[in-house]
CSV table of C-alpha atoms and ligand atoms in Angstrom, one decimal:
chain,number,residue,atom,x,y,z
A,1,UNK,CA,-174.9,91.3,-185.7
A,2,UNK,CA,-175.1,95.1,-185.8
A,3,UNK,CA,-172.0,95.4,-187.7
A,4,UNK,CA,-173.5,93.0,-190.1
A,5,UNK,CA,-176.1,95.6,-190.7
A,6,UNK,CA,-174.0,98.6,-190.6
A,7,UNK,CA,-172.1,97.5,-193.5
A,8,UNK,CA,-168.9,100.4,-194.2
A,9,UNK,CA,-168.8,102.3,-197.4
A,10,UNK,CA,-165.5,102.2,-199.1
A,11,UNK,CA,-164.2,105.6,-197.8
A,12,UNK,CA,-161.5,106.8,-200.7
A,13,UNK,CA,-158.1,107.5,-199.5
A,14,UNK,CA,-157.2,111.3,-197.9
A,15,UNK,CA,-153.7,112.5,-197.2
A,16,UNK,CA,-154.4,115.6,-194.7
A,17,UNK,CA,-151.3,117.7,-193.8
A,18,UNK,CA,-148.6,115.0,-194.5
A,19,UNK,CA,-145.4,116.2,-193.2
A,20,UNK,CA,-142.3,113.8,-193.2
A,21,UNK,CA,-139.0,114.5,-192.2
A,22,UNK,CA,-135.6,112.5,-192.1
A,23,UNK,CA,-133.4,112.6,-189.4
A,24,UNK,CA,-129.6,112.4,-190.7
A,25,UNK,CA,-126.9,112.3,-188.7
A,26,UNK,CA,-126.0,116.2,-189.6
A,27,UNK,CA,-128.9,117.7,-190.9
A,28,UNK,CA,-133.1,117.6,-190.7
A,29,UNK,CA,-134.8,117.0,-194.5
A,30,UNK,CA,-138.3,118.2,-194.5
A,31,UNK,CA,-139.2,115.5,-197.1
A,32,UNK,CA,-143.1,116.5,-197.6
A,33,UNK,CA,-143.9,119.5,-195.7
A,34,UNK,CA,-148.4,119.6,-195.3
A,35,UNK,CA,-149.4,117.3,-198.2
A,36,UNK,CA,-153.5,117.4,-198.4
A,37,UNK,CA,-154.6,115.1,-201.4
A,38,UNK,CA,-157.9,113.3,-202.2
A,39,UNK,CA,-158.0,110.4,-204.2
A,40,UNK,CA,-161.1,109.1,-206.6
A,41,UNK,CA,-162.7,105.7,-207.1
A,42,UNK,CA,-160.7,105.7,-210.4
A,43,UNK,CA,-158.2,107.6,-212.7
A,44,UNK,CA,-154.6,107.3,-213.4
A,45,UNK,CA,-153.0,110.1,-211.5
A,46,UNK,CA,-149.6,111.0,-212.3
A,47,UNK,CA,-146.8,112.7,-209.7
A,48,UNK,CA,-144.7,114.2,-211.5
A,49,UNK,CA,-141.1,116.2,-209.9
A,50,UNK,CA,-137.6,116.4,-210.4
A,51,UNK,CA,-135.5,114.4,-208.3
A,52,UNK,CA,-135.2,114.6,-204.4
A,53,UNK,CA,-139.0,116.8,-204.5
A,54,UNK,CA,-140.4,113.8,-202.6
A,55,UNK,CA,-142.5,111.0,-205.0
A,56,UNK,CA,-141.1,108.0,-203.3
A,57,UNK,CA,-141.4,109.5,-199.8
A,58,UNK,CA,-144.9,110.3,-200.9
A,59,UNK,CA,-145.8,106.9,-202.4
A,60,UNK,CA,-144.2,105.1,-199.3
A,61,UNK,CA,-146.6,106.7,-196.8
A,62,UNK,CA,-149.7,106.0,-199.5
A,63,UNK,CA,-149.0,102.6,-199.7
A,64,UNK,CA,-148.2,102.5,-195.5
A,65,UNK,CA,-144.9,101.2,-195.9
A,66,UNK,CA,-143.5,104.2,-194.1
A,67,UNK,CA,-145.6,105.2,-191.3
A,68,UNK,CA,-143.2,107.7,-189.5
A,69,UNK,CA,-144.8,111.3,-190.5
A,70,UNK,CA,-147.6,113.9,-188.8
A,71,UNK,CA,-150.4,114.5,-190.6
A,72,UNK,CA,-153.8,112.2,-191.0
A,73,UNK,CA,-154.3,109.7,-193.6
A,74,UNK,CA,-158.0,108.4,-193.8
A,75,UNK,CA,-159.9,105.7,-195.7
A,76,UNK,CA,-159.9,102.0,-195.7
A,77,UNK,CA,-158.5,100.9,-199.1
A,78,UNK,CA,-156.6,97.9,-200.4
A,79,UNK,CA,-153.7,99.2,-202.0
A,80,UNK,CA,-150.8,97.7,-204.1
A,81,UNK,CA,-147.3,99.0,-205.0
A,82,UNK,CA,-145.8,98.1,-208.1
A,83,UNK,CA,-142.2,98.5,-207.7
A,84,UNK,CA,-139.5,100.0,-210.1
A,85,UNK,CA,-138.2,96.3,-210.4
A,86,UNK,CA,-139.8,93.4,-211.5
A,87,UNK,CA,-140.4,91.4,-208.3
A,88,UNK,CA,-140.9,88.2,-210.0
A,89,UNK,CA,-139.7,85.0,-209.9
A,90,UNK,CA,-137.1,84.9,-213.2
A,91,UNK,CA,-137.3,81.0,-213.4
A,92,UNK,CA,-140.9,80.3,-213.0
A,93,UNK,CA,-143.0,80.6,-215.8
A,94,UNK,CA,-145.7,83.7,-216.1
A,95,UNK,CA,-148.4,81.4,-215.5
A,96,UNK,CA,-146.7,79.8,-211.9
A,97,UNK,CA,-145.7,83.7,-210.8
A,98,UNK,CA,-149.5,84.4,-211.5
A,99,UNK,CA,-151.0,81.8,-209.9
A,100,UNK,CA,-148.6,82.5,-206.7
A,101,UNK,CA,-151.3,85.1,-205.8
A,102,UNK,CA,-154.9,84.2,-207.6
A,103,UNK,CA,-156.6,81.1,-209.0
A,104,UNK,CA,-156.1,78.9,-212.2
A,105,UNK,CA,-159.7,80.7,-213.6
A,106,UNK,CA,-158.7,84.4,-212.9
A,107,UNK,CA,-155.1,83.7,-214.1
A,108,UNK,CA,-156.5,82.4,-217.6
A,109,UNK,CA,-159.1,85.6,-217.7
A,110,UNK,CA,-156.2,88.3,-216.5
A,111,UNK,CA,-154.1,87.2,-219.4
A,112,UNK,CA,-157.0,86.7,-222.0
A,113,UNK,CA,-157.6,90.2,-221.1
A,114,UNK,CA,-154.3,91.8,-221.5
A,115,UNK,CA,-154.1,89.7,-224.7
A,116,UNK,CA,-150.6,87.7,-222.8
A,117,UNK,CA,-152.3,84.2,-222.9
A,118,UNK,CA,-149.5,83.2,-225.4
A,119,UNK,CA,-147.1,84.1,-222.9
A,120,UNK,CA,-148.6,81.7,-220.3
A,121,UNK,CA,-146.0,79.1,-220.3
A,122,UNK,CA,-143.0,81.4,-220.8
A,123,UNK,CA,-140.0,81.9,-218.3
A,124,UNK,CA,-139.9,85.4,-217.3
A,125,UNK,CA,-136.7,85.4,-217.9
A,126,UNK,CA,-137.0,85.0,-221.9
A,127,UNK,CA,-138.9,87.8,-221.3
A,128,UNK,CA,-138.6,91.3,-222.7
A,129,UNK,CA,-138.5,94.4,-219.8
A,130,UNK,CA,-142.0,95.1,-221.2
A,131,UNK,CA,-143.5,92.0,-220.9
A,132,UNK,CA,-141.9,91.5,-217.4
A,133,UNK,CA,-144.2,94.8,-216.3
A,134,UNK,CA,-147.4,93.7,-218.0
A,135,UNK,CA,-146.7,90.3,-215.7
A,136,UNK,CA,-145.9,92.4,-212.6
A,137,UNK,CA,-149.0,94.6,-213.2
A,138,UNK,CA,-151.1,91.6,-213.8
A,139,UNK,CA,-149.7,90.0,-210.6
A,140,UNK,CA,-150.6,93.2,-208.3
A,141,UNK,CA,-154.4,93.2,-210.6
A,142,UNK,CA,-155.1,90.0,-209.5
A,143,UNK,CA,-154.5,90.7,-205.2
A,144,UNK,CA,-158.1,93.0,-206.2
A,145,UNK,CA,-156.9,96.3,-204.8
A,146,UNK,CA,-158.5,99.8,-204.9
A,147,UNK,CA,-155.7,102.1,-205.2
A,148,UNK,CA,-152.6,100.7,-207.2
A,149,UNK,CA,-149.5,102.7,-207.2
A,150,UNK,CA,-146.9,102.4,-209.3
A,151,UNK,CA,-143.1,103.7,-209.1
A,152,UNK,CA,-142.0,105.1,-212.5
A,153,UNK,CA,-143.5,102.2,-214.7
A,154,UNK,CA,-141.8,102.9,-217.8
A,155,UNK,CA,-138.3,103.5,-216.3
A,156,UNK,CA,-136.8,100.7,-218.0
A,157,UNK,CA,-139.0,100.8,-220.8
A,158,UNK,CA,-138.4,101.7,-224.7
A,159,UNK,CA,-141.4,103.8,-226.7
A,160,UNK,CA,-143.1,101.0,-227.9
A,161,UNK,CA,-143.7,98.8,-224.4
A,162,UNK,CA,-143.8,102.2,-222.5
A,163,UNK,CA,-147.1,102.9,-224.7
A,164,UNK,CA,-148.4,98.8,-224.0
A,165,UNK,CA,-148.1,99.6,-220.2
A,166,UNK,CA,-149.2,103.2,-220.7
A,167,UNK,CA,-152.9,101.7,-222.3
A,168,UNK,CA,-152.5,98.7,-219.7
A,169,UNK,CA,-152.9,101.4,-216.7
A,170,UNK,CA,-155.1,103.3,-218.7
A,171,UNK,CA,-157.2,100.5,-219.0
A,172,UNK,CA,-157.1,99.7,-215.7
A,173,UNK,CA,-157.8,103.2,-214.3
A,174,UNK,CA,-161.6,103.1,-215.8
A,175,UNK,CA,-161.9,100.7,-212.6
A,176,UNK,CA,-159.6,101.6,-210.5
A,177,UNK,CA,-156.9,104.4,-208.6
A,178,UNK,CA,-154.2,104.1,-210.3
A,179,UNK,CA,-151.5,106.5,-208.8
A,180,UNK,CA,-148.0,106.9,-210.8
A,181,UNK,CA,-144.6,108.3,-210.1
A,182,UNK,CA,-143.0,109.2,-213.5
A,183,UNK,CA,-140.1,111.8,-215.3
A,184,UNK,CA,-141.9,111.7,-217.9
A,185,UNK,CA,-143.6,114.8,-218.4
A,186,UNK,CA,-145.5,113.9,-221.8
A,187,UNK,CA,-146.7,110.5,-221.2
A,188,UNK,CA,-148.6,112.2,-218.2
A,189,UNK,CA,-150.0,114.7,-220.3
A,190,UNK,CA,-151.2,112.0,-222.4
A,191,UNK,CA,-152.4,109.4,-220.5
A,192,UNK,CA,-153.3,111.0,-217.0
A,193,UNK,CA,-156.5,112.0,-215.8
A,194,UNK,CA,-154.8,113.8,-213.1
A,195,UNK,CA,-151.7,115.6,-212.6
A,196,UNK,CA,-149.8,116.5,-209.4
A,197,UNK,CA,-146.9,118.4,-209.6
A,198,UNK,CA,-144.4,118.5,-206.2
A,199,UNK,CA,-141.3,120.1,-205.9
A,200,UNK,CA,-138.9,120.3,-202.7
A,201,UNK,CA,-142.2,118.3,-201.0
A,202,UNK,CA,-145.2,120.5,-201.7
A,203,UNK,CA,-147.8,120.6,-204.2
A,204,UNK,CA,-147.5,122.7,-207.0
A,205,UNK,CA,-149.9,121.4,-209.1
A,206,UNK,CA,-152.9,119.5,-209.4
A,207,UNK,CA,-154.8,119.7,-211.9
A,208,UNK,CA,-157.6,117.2,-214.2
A,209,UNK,CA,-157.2,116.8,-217.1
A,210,UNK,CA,-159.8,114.7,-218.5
A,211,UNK,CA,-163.1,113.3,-216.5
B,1,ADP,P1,-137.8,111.6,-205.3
B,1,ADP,O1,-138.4,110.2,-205.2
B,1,ADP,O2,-138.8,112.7,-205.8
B,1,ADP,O3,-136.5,111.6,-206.0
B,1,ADP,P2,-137.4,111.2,-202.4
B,1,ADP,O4,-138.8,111.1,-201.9
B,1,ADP,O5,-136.6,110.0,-202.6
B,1,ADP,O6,-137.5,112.1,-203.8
B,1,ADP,O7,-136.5,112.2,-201.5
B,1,ADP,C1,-137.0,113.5,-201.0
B,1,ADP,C2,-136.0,114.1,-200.1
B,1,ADP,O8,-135.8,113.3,-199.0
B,1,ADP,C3,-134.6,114.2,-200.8
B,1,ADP,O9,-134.0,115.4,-200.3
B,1,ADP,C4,-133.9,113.0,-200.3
B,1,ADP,O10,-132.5,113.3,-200.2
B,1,ADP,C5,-134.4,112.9,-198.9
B,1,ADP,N1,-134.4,111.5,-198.4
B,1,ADP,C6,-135.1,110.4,-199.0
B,1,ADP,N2,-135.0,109.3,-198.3
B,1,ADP,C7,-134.2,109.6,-197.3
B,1,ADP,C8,-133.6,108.9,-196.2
B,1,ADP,N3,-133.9,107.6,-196.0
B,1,ADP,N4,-132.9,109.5,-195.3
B,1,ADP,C9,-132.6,110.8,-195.4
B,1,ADP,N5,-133.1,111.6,-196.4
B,1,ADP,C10,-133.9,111.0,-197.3
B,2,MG,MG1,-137.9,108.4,-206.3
């Protein structure tokens, strides 16, 4: 009954000296060497670095997929990882791969939202790379997390659907932590609220851009 009363605030996600390092068979890799990072009810944060600085290690550990490092990591958040590919199922329609994870009602409102409802009863496989991410955002939307990461979004994306998703996350980030991995050093300038640089697994970087 007590805990009934002491009902937990949402405490936001903190990374306090995150250090990971592989193991190979000839050498040690200090991956991420005392990352400290505080994340917001809401904002599109971009992590931007060349390859090999450490933005997948770094995103695995966020979303607890790898749980082999030292450092703390506190809060109690629901988080989702959208993957460089599409994860869906390519001969199921957009509405059946929705409705794998929400119901019929939230399904219809997701896609009203995102102005896809005329996709509804496509098969993601007719559908353009684009499309397929707007589906696989939606998807990860509808599981209601707090923080939603996403691994380079617009890799396999031309300019046009890179700006759609670009204003889909946007969107999104009004609500919500939205954390992404990207190259793409303009699109972060223009659509992030936050930037983190890392290089060879330590902040460089991190600065707001907009409120
Ligand atoms: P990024 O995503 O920025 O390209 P990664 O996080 O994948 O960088 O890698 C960071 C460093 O850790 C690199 O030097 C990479 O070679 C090394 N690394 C990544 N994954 C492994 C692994 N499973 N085993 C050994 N070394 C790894
Ligand atoms: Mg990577």
């Amino acid at each position: 009954k007590i805990f009934d009363k002491v009902r937990k605030e949402k405490q936001f996600m903190k990374l306090h000296n995150i250090t990971k390092i592989y193991h190979n068979k000839y050498n040690i890799i200090e991956a991420l060497s005392e990352i400290t990072l505080e994340f917001k009810l809401c904002g599109l944060i971009s992590i931007l670095g060349p390859s090999g600085s450490g933005k997948t290690t770094l995103l695995n550990i966020i979303s607890g997929k790898d749980k082999n490092y030292t450092g703390e990591i506190t809060g109690n958040n629901n988080i989702e990882i959208i993957e460089q590919q599409f994860m869906l199922f390519e001969s199921l329609s957009v509405f059946d791969n929705l409705t794998l994870v929400a119901s019929t009602n939230k399904v219809i409102q997701i896609l009203k939202e995102f102005k896809m409802l005329d996709y509804k009863d496509k098969i993601v496989k007719q559908l353009s790379n684009g499309q397929k991410k707007r589906v696989q955002i939606m998807r990860s939307l509808l599981v209601e997390p707090d923080i939603l990461l996403c691994d380079e979004p617009t890799a396999a994306l031309d300019y046009e659907d890179s700006q759609f998703v670009l204003e889909m996350l946007s969107v999104i980030s009004q609500k919500k932590c939205v954390i992404m991995v990207t190259h793409e050093v303009a699109i972060a300038e223009m659509y992030s609220t936050r930037i983190i640089k890392i290089d060879k697994g330590k902040i460089q970087v991190d600065k707001i851009i907009k409120e």
